[in-house]
PDB file of C-alpha atoms in Angstrom:
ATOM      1  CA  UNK A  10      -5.282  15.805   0.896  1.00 85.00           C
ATOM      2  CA  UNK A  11      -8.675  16.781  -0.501  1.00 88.00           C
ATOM      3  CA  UNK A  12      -7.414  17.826  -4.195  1.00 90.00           C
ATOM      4  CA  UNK A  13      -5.814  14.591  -4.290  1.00 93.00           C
ATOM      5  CA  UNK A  14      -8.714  12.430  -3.036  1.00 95.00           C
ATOM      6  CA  UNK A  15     -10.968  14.600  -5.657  1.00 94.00           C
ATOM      7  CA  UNK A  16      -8.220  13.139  -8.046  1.00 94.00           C
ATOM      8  CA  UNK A  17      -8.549   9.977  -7.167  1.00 96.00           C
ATOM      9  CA  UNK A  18     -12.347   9.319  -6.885  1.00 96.00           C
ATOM     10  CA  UNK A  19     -12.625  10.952 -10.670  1.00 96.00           C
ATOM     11  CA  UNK A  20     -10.238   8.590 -12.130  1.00 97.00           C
ATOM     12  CA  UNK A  21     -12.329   5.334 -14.308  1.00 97.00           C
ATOM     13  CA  UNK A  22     -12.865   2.103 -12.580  1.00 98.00           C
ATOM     14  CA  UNK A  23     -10.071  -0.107 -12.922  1.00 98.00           C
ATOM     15  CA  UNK A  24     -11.225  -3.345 -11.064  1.00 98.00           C
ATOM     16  CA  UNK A  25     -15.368  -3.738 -11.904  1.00 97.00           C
ATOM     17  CA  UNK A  26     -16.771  -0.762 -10.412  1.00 97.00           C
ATOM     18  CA  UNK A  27     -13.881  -0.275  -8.169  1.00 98.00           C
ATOM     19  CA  UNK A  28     -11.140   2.661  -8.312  1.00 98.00           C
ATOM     20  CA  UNK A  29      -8.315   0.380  -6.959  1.00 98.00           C
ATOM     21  CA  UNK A  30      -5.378   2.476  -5.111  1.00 98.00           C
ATOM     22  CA  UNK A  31      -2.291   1.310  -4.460  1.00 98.00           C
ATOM     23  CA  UNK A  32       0.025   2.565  -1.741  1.00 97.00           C
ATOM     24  CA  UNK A  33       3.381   1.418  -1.797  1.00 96.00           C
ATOM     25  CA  UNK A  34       7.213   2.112  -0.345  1.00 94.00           C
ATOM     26  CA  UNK A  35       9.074   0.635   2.315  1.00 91.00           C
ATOM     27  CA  UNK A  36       8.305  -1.273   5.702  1.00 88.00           C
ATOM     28  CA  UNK A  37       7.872   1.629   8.343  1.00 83.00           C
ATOM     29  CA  UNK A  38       7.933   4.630   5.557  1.00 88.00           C
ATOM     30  CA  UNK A  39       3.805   5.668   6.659  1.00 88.00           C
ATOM     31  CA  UNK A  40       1.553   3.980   4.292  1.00 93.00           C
ATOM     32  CA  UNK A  41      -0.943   3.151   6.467  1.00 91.00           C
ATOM     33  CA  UNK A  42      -1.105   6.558   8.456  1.00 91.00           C
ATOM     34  CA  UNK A  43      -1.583   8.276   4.834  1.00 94.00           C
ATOM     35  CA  UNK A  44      -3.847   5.772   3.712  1.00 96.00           C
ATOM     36  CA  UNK A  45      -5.770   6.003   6.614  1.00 94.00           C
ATOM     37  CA  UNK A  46      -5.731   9.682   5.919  1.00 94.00           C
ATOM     38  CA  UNK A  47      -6.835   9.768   2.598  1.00 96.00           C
ATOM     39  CA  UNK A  48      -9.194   7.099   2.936  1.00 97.00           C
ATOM     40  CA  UNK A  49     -10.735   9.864   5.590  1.00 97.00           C
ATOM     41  CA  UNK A  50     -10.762  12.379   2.899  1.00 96.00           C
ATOM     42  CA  UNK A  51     -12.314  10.227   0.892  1.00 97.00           C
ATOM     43  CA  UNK A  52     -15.084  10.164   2.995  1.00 96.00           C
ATOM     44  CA  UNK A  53     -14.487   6.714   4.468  1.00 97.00           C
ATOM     45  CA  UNK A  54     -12.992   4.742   1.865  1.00 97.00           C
ATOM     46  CA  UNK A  55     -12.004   1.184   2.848  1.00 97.00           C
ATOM     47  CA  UNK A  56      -8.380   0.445   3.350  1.00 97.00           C
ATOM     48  CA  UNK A  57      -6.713  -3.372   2.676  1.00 97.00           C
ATOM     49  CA  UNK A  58      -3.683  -3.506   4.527  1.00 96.00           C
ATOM     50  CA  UNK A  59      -1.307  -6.113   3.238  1.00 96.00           C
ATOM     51  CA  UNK A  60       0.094  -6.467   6.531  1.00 91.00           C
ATOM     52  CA  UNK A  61      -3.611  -8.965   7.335  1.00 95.00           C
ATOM     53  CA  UNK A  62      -2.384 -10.474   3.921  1.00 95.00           C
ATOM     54  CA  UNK A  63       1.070 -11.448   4.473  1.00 92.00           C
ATOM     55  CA  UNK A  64       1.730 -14.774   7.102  1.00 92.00           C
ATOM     56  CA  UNK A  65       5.188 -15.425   8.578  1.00 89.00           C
ATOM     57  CA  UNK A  66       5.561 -18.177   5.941  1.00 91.00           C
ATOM     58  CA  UNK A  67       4.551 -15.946   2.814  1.00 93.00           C
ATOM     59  CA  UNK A  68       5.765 -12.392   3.505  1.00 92.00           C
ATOM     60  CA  UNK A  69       5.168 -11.865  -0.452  1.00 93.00           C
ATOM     61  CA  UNK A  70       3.708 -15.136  -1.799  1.00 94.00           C
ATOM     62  CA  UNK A  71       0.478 -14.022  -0.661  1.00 95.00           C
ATOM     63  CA  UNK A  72      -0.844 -13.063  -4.623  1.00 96.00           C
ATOM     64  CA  UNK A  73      -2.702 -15.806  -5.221  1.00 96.00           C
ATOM     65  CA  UNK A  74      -5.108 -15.743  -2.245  1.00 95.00           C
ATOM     66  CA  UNK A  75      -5.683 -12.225  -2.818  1.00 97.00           C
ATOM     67  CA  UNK A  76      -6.281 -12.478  -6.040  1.00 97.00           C
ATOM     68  CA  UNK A  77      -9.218 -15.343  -5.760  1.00 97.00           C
ATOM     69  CA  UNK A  78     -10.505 -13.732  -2.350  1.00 96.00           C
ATOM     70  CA  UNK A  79     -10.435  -9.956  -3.678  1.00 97.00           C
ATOM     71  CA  UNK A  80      -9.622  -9.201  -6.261  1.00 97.00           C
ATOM     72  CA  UNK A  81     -11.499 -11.780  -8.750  1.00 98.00           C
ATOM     73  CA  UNK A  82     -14.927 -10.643  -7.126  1.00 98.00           C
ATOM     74  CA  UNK A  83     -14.484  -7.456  -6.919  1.00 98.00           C
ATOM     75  CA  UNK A  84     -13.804  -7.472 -10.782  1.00 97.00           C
ATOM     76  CA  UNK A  85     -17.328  -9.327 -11.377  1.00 97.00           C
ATOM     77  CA  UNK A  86     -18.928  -6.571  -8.782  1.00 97.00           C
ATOM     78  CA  UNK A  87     -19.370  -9.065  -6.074  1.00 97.00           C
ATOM     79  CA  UNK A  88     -17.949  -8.316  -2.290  1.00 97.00           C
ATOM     80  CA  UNK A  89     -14.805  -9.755  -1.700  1.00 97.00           C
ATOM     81  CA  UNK A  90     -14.767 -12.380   1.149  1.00 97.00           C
ATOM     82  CA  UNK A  91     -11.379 -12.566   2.284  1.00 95.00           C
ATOM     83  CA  UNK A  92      -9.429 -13.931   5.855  1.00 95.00           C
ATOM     84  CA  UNK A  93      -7.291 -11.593   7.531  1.00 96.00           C
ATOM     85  CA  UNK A  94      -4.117 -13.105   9.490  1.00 94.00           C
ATOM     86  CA  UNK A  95      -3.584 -13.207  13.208  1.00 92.00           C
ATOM     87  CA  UNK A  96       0.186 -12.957  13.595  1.00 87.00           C
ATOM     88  CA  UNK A  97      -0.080 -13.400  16.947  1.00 85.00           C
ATOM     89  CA  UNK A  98      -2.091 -16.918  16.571  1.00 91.00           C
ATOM     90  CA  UNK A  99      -0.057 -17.550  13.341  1.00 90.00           C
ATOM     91  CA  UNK A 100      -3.200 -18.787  11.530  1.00 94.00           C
ATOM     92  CA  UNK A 101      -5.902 -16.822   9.674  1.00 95.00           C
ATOM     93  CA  UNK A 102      -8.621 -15.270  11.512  1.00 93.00           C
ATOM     94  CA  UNK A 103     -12.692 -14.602  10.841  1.00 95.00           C
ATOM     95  CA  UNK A 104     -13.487 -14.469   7.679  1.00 95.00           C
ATOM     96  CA  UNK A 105     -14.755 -10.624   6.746  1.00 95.00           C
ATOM     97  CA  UNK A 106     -16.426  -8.725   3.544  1.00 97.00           C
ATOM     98  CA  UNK A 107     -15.216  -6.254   1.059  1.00 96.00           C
ATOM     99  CA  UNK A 108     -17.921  -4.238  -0.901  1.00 95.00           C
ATOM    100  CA  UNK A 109     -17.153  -3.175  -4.009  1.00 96.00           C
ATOM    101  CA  UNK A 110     -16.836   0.892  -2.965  1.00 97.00           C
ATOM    102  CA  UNK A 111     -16.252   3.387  -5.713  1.00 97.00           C
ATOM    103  CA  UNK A 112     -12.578   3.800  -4.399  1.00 98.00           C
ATOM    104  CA  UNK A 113     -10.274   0.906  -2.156  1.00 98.00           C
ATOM    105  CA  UNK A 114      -6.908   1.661  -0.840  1.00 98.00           C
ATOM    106  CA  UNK A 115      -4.750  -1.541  -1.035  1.00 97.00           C
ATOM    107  CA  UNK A 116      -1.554  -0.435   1.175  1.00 96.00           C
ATOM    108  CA  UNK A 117       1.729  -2.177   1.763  1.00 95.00           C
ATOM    109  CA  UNK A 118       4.785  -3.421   0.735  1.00 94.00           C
ATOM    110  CA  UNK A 119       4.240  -4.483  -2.687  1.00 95.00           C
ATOM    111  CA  UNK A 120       0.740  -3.145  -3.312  1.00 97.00           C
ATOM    112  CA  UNK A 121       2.802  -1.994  -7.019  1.00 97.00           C
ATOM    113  CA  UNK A 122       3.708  -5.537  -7.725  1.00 96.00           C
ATOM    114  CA  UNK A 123       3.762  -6.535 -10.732  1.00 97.00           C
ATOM    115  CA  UNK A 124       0.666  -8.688 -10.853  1.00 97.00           C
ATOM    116  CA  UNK A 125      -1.572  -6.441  -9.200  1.00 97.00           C
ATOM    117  CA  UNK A 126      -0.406  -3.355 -11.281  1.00 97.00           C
ATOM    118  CA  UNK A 127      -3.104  -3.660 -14.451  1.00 97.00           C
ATOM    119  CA  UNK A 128      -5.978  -3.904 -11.635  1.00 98.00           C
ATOM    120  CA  UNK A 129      -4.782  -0.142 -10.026  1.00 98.00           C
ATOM    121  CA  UNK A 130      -6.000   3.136 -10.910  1.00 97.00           C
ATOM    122  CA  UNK A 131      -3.238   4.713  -9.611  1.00 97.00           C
ATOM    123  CA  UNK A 132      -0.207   3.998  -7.667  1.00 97.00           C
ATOM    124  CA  UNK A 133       1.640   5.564  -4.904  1.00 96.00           C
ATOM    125  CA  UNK A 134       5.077   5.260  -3.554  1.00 96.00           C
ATOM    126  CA  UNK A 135       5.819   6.622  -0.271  1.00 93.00           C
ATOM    127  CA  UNK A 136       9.349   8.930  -1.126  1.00 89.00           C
ATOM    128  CA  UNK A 137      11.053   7.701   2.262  1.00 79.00           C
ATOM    129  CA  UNK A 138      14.246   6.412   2.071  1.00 79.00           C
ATOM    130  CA  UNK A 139      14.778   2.691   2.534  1.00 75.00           C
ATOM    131  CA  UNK A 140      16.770   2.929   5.664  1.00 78.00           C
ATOM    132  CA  UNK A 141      14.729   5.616   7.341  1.00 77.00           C
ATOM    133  CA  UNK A 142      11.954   3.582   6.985  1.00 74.00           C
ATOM    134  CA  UNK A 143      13.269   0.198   8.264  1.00 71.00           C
ATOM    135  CA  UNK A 144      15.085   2.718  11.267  1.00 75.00           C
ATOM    136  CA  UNK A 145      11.205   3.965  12.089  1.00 76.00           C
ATOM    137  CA  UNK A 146      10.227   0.540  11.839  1.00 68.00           C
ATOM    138  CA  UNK A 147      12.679  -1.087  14.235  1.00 73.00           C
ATOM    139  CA  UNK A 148      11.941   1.664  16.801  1.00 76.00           C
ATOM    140  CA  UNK A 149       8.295   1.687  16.565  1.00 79.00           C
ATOM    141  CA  UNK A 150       8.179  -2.235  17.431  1.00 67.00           C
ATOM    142  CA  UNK A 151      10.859  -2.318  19.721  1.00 70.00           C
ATOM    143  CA  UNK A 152      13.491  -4.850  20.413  1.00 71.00           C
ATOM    144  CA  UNK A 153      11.548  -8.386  20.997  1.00 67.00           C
ATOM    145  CA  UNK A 154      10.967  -7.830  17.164  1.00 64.00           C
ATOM    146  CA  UNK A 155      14.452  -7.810  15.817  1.00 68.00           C
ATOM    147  CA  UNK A 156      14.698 -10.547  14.712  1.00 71.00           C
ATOM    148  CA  UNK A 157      11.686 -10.748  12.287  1.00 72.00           C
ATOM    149  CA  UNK A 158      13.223  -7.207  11.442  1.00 73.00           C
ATOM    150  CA  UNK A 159      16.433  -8.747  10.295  1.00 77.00           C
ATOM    151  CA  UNK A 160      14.130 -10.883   8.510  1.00 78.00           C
ATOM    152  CA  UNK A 161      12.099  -8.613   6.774  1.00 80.00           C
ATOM    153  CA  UNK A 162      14.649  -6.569   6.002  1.00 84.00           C
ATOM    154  CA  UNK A 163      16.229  -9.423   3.522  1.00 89.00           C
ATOM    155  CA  UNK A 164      12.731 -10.572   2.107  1.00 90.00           C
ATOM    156  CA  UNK A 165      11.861  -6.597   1.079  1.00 90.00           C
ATOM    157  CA  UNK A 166      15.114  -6.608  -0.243  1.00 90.00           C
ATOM    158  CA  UNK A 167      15.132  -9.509  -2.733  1.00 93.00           C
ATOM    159  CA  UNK A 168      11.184  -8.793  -3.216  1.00 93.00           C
ATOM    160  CA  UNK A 169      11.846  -5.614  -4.864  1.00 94.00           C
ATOM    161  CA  UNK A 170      15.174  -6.688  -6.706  1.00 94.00           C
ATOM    162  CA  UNK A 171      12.747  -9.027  -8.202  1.00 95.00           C
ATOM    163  CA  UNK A 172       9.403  -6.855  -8.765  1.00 96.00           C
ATOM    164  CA  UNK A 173       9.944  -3.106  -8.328  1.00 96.00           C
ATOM    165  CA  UNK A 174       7.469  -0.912  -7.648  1.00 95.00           C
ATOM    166  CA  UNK A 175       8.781   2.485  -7.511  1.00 94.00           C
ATOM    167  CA  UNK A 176       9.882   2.905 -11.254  1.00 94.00           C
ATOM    168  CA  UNK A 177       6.003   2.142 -12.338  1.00 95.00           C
ATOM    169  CA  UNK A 178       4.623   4.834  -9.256  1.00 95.00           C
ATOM    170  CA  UNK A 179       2.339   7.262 -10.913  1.00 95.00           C
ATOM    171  CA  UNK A 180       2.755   9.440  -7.514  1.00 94.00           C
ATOM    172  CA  UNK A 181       5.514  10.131  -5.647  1.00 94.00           C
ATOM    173  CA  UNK A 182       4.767  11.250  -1.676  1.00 92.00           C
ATOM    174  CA  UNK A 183       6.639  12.763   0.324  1.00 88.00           C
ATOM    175  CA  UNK A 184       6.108  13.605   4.328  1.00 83.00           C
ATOM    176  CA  UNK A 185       7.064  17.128   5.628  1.00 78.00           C
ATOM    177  CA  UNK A 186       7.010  18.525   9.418  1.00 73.00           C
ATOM    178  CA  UNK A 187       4.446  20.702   7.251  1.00 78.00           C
ATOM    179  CA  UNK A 188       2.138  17.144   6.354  1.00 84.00           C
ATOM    180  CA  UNK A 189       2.663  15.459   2.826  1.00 86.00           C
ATOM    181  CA  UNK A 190       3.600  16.572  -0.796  1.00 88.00           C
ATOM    182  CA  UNK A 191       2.950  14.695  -3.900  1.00 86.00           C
ATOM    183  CA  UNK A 192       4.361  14.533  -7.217  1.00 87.00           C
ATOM    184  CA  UNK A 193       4.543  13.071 -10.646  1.00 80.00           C
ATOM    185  CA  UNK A 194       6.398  10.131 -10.472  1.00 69.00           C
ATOM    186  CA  UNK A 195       8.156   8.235 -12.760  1.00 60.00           C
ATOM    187  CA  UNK A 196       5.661   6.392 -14.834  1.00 51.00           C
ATOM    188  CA  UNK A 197       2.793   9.278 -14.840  1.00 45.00           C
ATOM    189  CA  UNK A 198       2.182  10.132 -18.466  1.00 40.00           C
ATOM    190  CA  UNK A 199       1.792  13.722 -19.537  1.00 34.00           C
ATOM    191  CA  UNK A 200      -1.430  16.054 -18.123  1.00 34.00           C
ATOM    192  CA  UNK A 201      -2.234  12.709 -15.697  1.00 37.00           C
ATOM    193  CA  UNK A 202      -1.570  15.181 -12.806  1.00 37.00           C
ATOM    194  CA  UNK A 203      -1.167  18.385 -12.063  1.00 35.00           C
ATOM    195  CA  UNK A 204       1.829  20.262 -12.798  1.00 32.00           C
ATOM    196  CA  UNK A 205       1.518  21.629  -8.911  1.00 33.00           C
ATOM    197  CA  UNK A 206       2.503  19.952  -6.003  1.00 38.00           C
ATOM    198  CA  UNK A 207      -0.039  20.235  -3.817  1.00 42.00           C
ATOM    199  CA  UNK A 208       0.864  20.536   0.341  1.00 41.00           C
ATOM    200  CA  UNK A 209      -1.394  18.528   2.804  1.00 44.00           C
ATOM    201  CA  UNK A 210      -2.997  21.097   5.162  1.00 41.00           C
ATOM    202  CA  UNK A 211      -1.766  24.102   3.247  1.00 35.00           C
ATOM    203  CA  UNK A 212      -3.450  26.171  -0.058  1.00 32.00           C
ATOM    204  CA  UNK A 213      -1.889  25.380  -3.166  1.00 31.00           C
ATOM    205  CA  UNK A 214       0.968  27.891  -4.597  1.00 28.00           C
TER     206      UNK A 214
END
């Protein structure tokens, strides 16, 4: 995890001063345990999980509220002032402050969309497969959430038919019983990354 976070922090700015990095794939495939993880290696880089984003009303529409509350001051090198939502409460919660750090992980289903892509330095797709993830999902909420699954399950689906994200990924990670391998994906251009896939926890080959 170190070599990539050394990857990541000497990448330019993309957003102002920021290093924006997107984490991506489907509901329940581990984006936010390997944000939180590299955010750690990282030395305590912030994480934005689009989960405090999203409402039950705008599971995807939320792009214009993050774009005046984050992402437009963060671009002028002012601290983003944003409102999280309670989804228990159903209405947005206290208001808290982003600082412009040198690198921000911005996790969740559709942190590659297509609006937010030119503001990335890099984006990652989580290499799990679609119904894995919405299997790991299901189980790890249990059954009084069904239904919002069977929800979900059609909004991902007709969010991505509509604005992929994999096919632009400049990283493709994958989770091992061993920890987590990354790759080259799709859209990385040539010498971007190393030719060697590098193994969380384990020296390089």
């Amino acid at each position: 995890m170190e070599s990539l976070a050394r990857e990541l922090a000497a990448l330019p700015p993309s957003l102002g001063p920021v290093r924006l990095v997107g984490v991506d794939g489907h509901a329940g495939s581990g984006k936010s345990t390997f944000a939180d993880r590299l955010a750690a290696a990282l030395g305590g880089a912030p994480v934005l999980h689009l989960d405090d984003v999203a409402t039950h009303t705008e599971l995807f529409d939320w792009w214009g509220r993050l774009r005046a509350q984050v992402v437009e001051p963060l671009a002028a090198g002012r601290p983003a002032h944003w409102t999280p939502y309670d989804w228990a409460g159903r209405r947005f919660g206290p208001e808290r402050v982003l600082e412009p750090a040198p690198v921000l992980l911005v996790e969740g289903v559709g942190a590659g969309r297509r609006a937010l892509r030119p503001h990335l330095a890099r984006l990652l797709w989580m290499e799990t497969p679609r119904e894995t993830s919405w299997d790991r999902g299901r189980r790890r909420d249990g059954r009084e959430l069904s239904g919002f699954w069977d929800g979900w399950e059609r909004a991902e689906l007709a969010h991505f038919s509509r604005d992929p994200s994999r096919p632009f990924a400049d990283t493709l990670v994958h989770q091992s019983s061993t920890g987590y391998e990354w790759t080259s994906g799709i859209s990385a251009t040539p010498g971007a990354l190393s030719a060697l896939t590098d193994r969380d926890g384990l020296p390089q080959a």
